XYZ file of C-alpha atoms in Angstrom:
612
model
C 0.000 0.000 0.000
C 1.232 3.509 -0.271
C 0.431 6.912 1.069
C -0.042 9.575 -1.983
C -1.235 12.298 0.751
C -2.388 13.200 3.994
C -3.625 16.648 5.186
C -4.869 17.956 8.494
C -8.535 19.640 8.830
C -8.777 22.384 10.914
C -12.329 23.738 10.526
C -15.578 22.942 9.074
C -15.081 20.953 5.788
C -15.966 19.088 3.305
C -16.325 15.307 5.279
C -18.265 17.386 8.140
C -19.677 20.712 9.582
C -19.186 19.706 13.136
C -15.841 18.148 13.382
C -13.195 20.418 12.171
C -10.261 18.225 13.219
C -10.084 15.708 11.001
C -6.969 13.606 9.297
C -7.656 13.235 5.624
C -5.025 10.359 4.247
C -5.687 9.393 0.550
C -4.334 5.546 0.388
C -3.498 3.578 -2.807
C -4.450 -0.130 -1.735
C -2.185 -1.249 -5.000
C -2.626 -5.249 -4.914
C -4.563 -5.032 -1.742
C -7.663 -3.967 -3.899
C -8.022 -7.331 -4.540
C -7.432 -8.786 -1.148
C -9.822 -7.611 1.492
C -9.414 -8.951 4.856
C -11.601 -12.250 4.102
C -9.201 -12.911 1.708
C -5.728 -12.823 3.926
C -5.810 -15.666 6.098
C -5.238 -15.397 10.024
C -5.968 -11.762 9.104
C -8.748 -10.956 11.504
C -7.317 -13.201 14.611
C -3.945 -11.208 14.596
C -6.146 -8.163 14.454
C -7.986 -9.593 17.550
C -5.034 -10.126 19.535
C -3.558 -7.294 18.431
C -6.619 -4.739 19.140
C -8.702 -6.694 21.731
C -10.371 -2.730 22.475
C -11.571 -2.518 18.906
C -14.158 -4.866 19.788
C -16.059 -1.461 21.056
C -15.804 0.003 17.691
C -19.301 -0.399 16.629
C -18.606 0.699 12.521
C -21.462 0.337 10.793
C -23.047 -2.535 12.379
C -24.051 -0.038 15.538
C -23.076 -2.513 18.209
C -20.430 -3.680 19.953
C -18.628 -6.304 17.861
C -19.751 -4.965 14.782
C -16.191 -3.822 13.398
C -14.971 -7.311 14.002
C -17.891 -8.343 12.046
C -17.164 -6.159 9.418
C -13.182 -7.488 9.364
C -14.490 -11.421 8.963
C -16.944 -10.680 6.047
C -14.182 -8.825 4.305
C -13.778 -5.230 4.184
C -10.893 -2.871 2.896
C -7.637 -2.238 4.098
C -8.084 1.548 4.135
C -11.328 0.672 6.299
C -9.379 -0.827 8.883
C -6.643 1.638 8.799
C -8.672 4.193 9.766
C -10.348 2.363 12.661
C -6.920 1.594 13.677
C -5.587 5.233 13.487
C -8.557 6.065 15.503
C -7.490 3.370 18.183
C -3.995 3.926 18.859
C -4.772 7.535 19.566
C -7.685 6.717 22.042
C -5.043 4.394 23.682
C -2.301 7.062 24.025
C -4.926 9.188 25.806
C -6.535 10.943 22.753
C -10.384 10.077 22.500
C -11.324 9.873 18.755
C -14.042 8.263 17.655
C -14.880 9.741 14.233
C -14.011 8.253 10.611
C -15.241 7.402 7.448
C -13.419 6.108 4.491
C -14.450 6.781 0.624
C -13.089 5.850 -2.644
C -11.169 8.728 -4.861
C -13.311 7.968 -7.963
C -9.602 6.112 -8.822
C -9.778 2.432 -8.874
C -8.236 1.383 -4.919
C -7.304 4.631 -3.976
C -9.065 5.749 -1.004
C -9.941 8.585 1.389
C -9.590 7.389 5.013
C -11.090 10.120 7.258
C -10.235 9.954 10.940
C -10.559 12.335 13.792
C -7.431 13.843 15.854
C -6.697 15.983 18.780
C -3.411 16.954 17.893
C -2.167 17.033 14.818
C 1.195 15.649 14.743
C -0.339 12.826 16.554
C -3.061 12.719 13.870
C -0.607 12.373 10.899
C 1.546 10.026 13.167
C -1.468 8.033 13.594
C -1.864 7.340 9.505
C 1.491 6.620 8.867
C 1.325 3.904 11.953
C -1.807 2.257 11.028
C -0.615 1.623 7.564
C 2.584 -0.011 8.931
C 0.679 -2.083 11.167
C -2.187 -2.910 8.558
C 0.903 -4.677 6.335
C 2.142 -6.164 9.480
C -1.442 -7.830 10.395
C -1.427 -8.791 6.533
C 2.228 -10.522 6.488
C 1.991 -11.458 10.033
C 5.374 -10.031 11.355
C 5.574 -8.603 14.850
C 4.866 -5.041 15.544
C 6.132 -3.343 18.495
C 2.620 -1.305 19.227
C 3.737 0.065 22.755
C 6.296 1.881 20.853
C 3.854 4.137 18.497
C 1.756 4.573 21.737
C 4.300 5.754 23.492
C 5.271 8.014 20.758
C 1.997 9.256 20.248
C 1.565 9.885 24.459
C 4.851 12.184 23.991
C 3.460 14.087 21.079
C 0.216 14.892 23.072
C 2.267 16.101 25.760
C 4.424 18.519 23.408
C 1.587 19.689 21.525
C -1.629 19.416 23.545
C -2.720 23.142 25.684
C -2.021 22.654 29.436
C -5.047 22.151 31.609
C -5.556 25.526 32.484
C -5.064 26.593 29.384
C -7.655 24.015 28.209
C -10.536 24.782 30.699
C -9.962 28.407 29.558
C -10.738 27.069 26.000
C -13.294 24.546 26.606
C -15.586 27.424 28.694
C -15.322 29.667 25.925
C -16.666 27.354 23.375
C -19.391 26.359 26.110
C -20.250 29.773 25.038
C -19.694 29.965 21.300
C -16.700 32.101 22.046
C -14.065 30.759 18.889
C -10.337 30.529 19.710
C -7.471 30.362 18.232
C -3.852 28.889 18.685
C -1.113 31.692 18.325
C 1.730 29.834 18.595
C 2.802 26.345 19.879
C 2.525 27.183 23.604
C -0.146 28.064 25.531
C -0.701 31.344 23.618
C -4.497 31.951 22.843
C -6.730 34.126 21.341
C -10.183 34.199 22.288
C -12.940 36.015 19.884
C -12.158 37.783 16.826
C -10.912 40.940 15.640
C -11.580 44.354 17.936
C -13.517 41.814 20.427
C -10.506 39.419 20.866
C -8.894 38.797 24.257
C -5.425 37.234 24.867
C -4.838 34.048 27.235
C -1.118 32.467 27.820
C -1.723 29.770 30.471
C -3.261 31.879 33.033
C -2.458 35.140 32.153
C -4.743 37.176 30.027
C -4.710 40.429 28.066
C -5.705 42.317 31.290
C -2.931 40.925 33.601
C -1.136 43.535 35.136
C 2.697 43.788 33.612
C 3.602 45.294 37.349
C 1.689 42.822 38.908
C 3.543 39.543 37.350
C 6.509 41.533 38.074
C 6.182 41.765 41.524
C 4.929 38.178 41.989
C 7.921 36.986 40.605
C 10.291 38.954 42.906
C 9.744 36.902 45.824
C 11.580 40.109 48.061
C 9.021 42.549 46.779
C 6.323 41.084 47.426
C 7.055 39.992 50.444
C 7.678 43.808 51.679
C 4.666 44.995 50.082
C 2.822 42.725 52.382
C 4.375 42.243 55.701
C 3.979 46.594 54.943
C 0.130 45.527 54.584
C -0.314 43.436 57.984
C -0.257 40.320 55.817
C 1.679 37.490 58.142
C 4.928 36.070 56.238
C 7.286 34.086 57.163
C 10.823 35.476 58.624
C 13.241 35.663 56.614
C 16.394 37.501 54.934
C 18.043 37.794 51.032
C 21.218 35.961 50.642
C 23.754 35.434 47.237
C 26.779 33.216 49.498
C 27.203 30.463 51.346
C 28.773 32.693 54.001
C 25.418 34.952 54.352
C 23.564 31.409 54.434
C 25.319 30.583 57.644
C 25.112 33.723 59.282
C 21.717 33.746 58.611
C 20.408 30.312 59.705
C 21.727 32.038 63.241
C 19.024 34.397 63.167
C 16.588 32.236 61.407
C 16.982 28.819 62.961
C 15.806 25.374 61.982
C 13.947 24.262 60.243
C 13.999 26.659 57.537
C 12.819 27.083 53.945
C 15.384 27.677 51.010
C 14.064 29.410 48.127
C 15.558 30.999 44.642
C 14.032 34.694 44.796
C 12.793 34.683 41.077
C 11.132 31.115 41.217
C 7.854 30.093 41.040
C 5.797 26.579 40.974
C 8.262 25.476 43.333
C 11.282 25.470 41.167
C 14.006 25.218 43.336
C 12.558 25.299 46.664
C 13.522 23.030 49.558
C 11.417 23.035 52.833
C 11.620 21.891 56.027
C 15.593 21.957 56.126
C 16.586 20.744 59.635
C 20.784 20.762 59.347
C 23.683 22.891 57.733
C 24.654 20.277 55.563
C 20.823 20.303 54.006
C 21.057 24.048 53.898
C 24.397 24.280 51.968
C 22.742 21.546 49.165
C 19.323 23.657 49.104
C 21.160 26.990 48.774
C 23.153 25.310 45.707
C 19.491 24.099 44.109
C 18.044 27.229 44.778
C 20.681 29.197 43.206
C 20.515 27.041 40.018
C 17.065 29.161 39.589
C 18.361 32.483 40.943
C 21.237 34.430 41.986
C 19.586 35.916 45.453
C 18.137 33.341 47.561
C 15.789 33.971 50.428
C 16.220 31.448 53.805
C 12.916 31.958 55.709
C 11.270 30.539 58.852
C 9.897 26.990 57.954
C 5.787 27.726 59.338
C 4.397 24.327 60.366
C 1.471 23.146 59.269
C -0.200 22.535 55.671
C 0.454 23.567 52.770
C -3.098 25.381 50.774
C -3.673 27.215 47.340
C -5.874 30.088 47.454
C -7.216 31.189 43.682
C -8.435 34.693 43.954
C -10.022 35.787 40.451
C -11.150 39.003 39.608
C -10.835 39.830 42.967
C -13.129 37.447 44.406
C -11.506 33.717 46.099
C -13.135 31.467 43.679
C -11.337 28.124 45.335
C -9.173 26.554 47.854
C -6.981 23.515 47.986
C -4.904 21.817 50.416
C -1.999 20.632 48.565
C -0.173 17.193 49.559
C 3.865 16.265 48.388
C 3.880 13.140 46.242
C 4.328 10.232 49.028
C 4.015 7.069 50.034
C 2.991 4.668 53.257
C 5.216 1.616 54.148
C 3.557 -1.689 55.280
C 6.862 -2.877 56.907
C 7.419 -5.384 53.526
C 7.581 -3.560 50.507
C 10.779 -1.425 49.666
C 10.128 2.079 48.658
C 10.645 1.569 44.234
C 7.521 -1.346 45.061
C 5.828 1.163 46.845
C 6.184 4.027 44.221
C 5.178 1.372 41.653
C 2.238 0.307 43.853
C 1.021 4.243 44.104
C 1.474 4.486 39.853
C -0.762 2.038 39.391
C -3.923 4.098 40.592
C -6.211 4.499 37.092
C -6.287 8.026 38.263
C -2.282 8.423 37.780
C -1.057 8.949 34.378
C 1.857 10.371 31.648
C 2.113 13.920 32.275
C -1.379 15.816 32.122
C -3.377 12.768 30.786
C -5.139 11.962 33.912
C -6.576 13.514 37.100
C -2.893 12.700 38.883
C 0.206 12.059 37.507
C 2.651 9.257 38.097
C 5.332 10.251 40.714
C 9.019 9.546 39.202
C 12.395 8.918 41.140
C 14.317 12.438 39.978
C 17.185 13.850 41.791
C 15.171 15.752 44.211
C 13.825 12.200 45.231
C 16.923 10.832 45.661
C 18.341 13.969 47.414
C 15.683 13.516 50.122
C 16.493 9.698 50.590
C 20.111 10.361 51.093
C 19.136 13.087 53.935
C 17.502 10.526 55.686
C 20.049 7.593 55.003
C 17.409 5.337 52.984
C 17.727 4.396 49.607
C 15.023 2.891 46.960
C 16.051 -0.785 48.235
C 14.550 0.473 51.795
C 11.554 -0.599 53.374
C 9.583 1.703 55.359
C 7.981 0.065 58.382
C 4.260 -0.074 58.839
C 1.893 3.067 58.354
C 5.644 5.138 58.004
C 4.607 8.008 55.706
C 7.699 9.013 53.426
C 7.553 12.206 51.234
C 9.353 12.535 48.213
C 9.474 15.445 47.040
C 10.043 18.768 48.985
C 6.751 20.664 46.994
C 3.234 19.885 46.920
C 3.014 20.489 43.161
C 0.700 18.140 40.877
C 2.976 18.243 38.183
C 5.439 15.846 40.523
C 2.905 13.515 41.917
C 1.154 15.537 44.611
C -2.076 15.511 45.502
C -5.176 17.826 46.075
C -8.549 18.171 48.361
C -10.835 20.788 47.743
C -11.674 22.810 51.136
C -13.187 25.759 49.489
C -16.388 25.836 51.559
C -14.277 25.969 54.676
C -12.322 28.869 54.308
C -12.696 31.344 56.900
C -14.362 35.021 56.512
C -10.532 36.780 57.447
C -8.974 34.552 54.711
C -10.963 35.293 52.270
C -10.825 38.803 53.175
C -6.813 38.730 52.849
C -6.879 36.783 49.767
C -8.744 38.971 47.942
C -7.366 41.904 49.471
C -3.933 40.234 48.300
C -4.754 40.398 44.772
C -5.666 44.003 44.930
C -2.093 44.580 46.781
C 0.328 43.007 44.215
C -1.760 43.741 41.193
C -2.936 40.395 39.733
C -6.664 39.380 37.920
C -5.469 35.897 38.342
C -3.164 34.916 41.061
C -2.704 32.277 43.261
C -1.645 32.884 46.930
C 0.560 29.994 48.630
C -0.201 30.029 52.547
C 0.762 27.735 55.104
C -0.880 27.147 58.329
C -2.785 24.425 60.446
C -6.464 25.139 59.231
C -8.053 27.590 57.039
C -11.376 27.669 59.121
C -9.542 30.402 61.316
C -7.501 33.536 60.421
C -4.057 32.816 59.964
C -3.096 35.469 61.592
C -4.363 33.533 64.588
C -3.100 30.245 64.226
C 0.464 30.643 63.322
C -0.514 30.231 59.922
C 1.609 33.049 57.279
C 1.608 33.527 53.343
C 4.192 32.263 51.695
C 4.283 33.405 47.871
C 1.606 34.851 45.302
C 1.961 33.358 41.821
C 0.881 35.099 39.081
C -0.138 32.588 36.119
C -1.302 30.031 38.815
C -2.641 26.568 37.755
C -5.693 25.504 37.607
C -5.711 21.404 37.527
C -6.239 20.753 41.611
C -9.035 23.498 41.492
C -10.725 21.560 38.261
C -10.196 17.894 39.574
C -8.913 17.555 43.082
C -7.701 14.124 44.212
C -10.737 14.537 47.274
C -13.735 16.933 47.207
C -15.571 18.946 44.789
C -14.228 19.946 41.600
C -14.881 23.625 40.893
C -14.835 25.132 36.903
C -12.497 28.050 37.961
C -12.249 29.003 34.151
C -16.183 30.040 34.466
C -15.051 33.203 36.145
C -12.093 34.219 34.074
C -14.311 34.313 31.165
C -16.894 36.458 33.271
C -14.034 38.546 33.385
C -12.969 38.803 29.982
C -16.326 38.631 28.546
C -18.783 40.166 30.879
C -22.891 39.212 30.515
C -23.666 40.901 27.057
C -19.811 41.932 25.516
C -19.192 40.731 22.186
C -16.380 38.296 20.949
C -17.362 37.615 17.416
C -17.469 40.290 14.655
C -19.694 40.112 11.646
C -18.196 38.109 8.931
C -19.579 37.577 5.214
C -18.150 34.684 3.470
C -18.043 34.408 -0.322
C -18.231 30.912 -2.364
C -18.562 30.135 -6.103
C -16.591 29.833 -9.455
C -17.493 33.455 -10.780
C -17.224 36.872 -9.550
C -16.240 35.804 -6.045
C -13.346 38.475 -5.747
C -15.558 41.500 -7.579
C -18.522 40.198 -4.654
C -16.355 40.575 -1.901
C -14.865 43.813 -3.004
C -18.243 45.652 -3.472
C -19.460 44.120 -0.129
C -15.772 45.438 1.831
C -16.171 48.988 0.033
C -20.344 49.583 1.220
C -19.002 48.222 4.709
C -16.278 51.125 4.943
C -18.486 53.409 3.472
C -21.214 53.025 6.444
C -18.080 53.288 9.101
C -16.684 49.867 9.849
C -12.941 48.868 10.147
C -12.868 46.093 7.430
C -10.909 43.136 6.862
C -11.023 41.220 3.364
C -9.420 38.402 1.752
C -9.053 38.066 -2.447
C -7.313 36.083 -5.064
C -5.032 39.076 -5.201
C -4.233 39.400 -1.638
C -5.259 40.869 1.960
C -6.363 44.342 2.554
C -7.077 45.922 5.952
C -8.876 49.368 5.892
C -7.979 49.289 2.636
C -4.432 48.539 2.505
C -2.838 45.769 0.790
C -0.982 43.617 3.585
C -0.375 40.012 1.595
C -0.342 39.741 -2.256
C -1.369 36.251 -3.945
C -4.083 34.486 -3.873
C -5.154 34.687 -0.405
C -8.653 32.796 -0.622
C -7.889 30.160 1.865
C -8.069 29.939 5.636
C -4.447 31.191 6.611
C -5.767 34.738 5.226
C -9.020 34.102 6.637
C -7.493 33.806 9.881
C -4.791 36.628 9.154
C -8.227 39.093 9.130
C -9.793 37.900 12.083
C -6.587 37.540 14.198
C -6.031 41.418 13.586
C -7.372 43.301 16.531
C -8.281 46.972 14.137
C -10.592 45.114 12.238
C -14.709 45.148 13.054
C -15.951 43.543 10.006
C -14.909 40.902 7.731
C -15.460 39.882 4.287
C -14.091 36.796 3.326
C -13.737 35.142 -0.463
C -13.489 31.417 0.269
C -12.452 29.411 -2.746
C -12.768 24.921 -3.330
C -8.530 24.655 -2.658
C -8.718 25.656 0.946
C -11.809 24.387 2.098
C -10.482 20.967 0.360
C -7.269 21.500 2.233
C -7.615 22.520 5.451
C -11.773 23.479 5.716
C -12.749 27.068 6.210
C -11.022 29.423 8.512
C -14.342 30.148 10.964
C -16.448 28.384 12.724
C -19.316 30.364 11.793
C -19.912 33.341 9.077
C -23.048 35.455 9.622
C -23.906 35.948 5.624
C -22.808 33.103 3.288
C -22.537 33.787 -0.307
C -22.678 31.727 -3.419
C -21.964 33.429 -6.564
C -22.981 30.562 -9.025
C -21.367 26.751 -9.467
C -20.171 25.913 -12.958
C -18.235 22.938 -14.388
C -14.745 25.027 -14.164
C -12.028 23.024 -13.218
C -13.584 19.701 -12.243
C -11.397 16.942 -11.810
C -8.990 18.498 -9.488
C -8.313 17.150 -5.766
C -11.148 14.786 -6.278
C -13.970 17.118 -7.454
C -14.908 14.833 -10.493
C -18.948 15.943 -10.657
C -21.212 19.063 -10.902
C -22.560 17.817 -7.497
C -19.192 17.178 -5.706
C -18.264 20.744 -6.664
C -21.893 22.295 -4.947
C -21.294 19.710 -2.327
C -17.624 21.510 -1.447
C -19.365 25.701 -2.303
C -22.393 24.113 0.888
C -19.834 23.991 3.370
C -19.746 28.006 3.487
C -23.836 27.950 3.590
C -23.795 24.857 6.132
C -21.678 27.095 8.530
C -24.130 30.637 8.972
C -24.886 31.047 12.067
C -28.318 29.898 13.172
C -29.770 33.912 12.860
C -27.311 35.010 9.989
C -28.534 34.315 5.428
C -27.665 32.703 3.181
C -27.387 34.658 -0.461
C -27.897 31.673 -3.401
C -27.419 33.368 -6.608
């Protein structure tokens, strides 16, 4: 078999209006044509043993079973490449469940249509299942683990973090569209004048001052012990010789931090010797020049999220650990914790798994235990020195049970430092009484705080903390879309969408427009070509002058990557002629309209459609 072309979907298209992801590979079956699966013996076992979770794949049989069916009857090779495609991503923590597979109008060349979430995994995906379609067919071994493990290391290069994600997900709760500026966490929410910026957790409105000071550990610090806020005690230092005048003053145990870290890079707590102090003050300085040694405050350790000024949710925040049983060494017992179902790679599930890194090790050497130990019974061991989620820590939701005075300071801490978003790091027994009452003291506000053990905690109740940050940058009635007229056809597109761009100007709008002869804002030529697809699409609507958009959308780009909206609010179609049939697999009159409907399939629910 052999791959003549795959392309990546990114809007709504040709195969479907409400899936824009979509992996289009067009496969040449060659001899295979001849062979379905009925024909290659052992075929369908192999697949069986291979796949035994395909056995949910319903196909077109609508039960489970029924692609199995399908394979023992005898069905094509691109058929079960694209169920296959579908699988291996599912099983590498990508849900896809979409696909369809066509012929070209060539004799055995075929579209197979799958779904992705990301789309180097997506294209991945079709190049794997067609290696292990002619391995099922020839019956050589196939090392599957390996693509899955490839494809759970794409997702976590590629895939939006999970605050990033909720941000994302609430705003197209709301029909707010997004788009992907880059290939971090760099967002843009709405369209045009009405667009808002997200990166992570920090948004267009985040204070420049207020990240500032949150990352200068000293500053903020002064600005609230100056405020009556309780902090811990504690001095700068840049040498060794500073660190041991100062753990005079300060004492044991102590807490060694770099003073331009955050998310607990280089942070050690609870240091009880010199000898710990000299190898935290070396970590922390690894993040940092100045280094701040501060009075360790007892106690646990909580996340308040403060949004918009208001505490939206509280966690108490455990370090990755685990609990001997007087048998097991301490690598059985790690093992024994990863095997939770709600541990996984990276972000894929609610935890993730807890590794053996040099921290680890650092803290078993301090205590003269090694992974070969075993902990006696009920012995608690932590291994890592922060509570972060991103190491193996877990979370409990105790929003409900924060007290009046904490809520008042948290809030009132926001307003002090300058943040829309921030998340304030306090230690102390409780938080059902004022810190400032039980020995409890802030430790650090973080501006672009996370959001994962406020959306699933390990115990409690999950709280959607992205629901207020888009109250915040969309308030009850504020726009995020601007008008936008599309225009289809094989005549007079470009002449259409100029007259429609010049009556818009004309009545007062800023206006965006695409043409086979380039993009224009407010009139000026920014892009010459033909710029008819969904890159210049996207170049209009990305630009934050423009209040109006008019939009010629020609067959090549919604055949190559689907249009470059979700929605339009007018859709025009000039006429549909015979011109240029048998390109990219337009062969018929009705292929051609089929390919122009996409544009009139995607107005909004109140906008028109224009047939001419």
């Amino acid at each position: 078999m052999k791959i003549l072309d795959i392309k990546a979907l990114r809007g709504p298209n040709y195969w479907s209006n409400r899936r824009h992801k979509l992996i289009v590979m067009i496969l040449d079956l060659e001899e295979m044509e001849e062979r379905p699966s009925d024909k290659v013996d052992g075929f369908a076992d192999r697949l069986e043993k291979m796949f035994p979770t395909l056995y949910e794949h319903h196909c077109s049989e609508g039960h489970e079973g029924g692609f199995f069916e399908r394979v023992r009857e005898g069905t094509w090779m691109g058929h079960i490449a694209e169920h296959i495609a579908l699988e291996i991503q599912t099983l590498a923590g990508m849900d896809c469940g979409f696909g369809r597979t066509r012929g070209t109008g060539e004799e055995g060349v075929y579209n197979v249509v799958f779904t992705y979430t990301q789309e180097r995994a997506g294209v991945y995906a079709a190049r794997a299942a067609v290696r292990i379609v002619e391995a099922l067919i020839t019956g050589k071994p196939y090392k599957l683990e390996a693509n899955i493990q490839v494809l759970r290391e794409i997702r976590e290069e590629e895939k939006l973090g999970p605050s990033t994600l909720s941000i994302v997900e609430e705003a197209g709760r709301r029909s707010i569209p997004f788009m992907r500026l880059n290939e971090y966490s760099l967002v843009q929410l709405g369209y045009g004048v009405n667009q808002k910026r997200i990166r992570a957790t920090i948004t267009s409105q985040t204070s420049g001052i207020g990240v500032d000071l949150a990352g200068d550990k000293e500053d903020t610090k002064f600005l609230l012990n100056r405020a009556g806020v309780p902090v811990p005690k504690g001095s700068i230092i840049t040498t060794e010789t500073e660190l041991i005048n100062e753990l005079g003053n300060t004492g044991y145990p102590c807490v060694i931090k770099p003073v331009d870290g955050n998310h607990g890079k280089g942070a050690t707590i609870n240091v009880r010797t010199k000898k710990d102090a000299l190898v935290a003050f070396k970590v922390a300085q690894k993040h940092s020049e100045r280094v701040i040694i501060e009075r360790y405050i007892k106690g646990f350790d909580f996340r308040l999220l403060v949004i918009n000024q208001r505490l939206v949710a509280a966690a108490k925040r455990t370090p990755a650990h685990v609990t001997g049983n007087g048998k097991s060494t301490i690598r059985q017992l790690i093992d024994k914790v990863n095997t939770d179902p709600r541990r996984g790679y990276g972000h894929e599930n609610m935890l993730t798994e807890i590794t053996v890194d040099k921290m680890t090790l650092r803290i078993l050497r301090a205590k003269g235990l090694t992974l070969n130990s075993v902990l006696s019974n009920r012995k608690r061991l932590y291994l890592k020195t922060t509570a972060n989620l991103s190491t193996g820590g877990t979370s409990t939701d105790v929003t409900d049970s924060v007290h009046p005075y904490n809520i008042f300071m948290a809030e009132r801490i926001s307003r002090i430092i300058g943040l829309d978003i921030c998340g304030i790091d306090v230690m102390a027994p409780d938080l059902n009484r004022p810190i400032n009452e039980n020995g409890g003291a802030v430790l650090e506000v973080n501006a672009a705080p996370g959001f994962r053990m406020h959306l699933d905690p390990t115990v409690g109740l999950p709280r959607n903390v992205a629901e207020p940050v888009m109250d915040m940058l969309y308030p009850p009635g504020s726009p995020a879309r601007i008008p936008i007229v599309a225009v289809t056809g094989t005549n007079g597109k470009t002449t259409t969408t100029r007259l429609i761009a010049h009556i818009m100007k004309a009545v007062g709008y800023h206006v965006g427009y695409t043409t086979s002869d380039g993009i224009y804002v407010q009139n000026r030529l920014l892009e010459k070509g033909d710029c008819t697809g969904p890159k210049s699409a996207k170049f209009v609507l990305r630009d934050p002058t423009v209040d109006f958009a008019v939009l010629e959308t020609a067959r090549g780009g919604i055949l190559r990557e689907g249009l470059g909206f979700s929605h339009c609010d007018i859709g025009v179609v000039t006429n549909i002629t015979s011109d240029h049939l048998g390109l990219k697999g337009i062969h018929t009159l009705e292929q051609l309209a089929r390919v122009k409907s996409v544009v009139v399939e995607n107005v909004s629910k109140d906008g028109y459609s224009i047939l001419n």
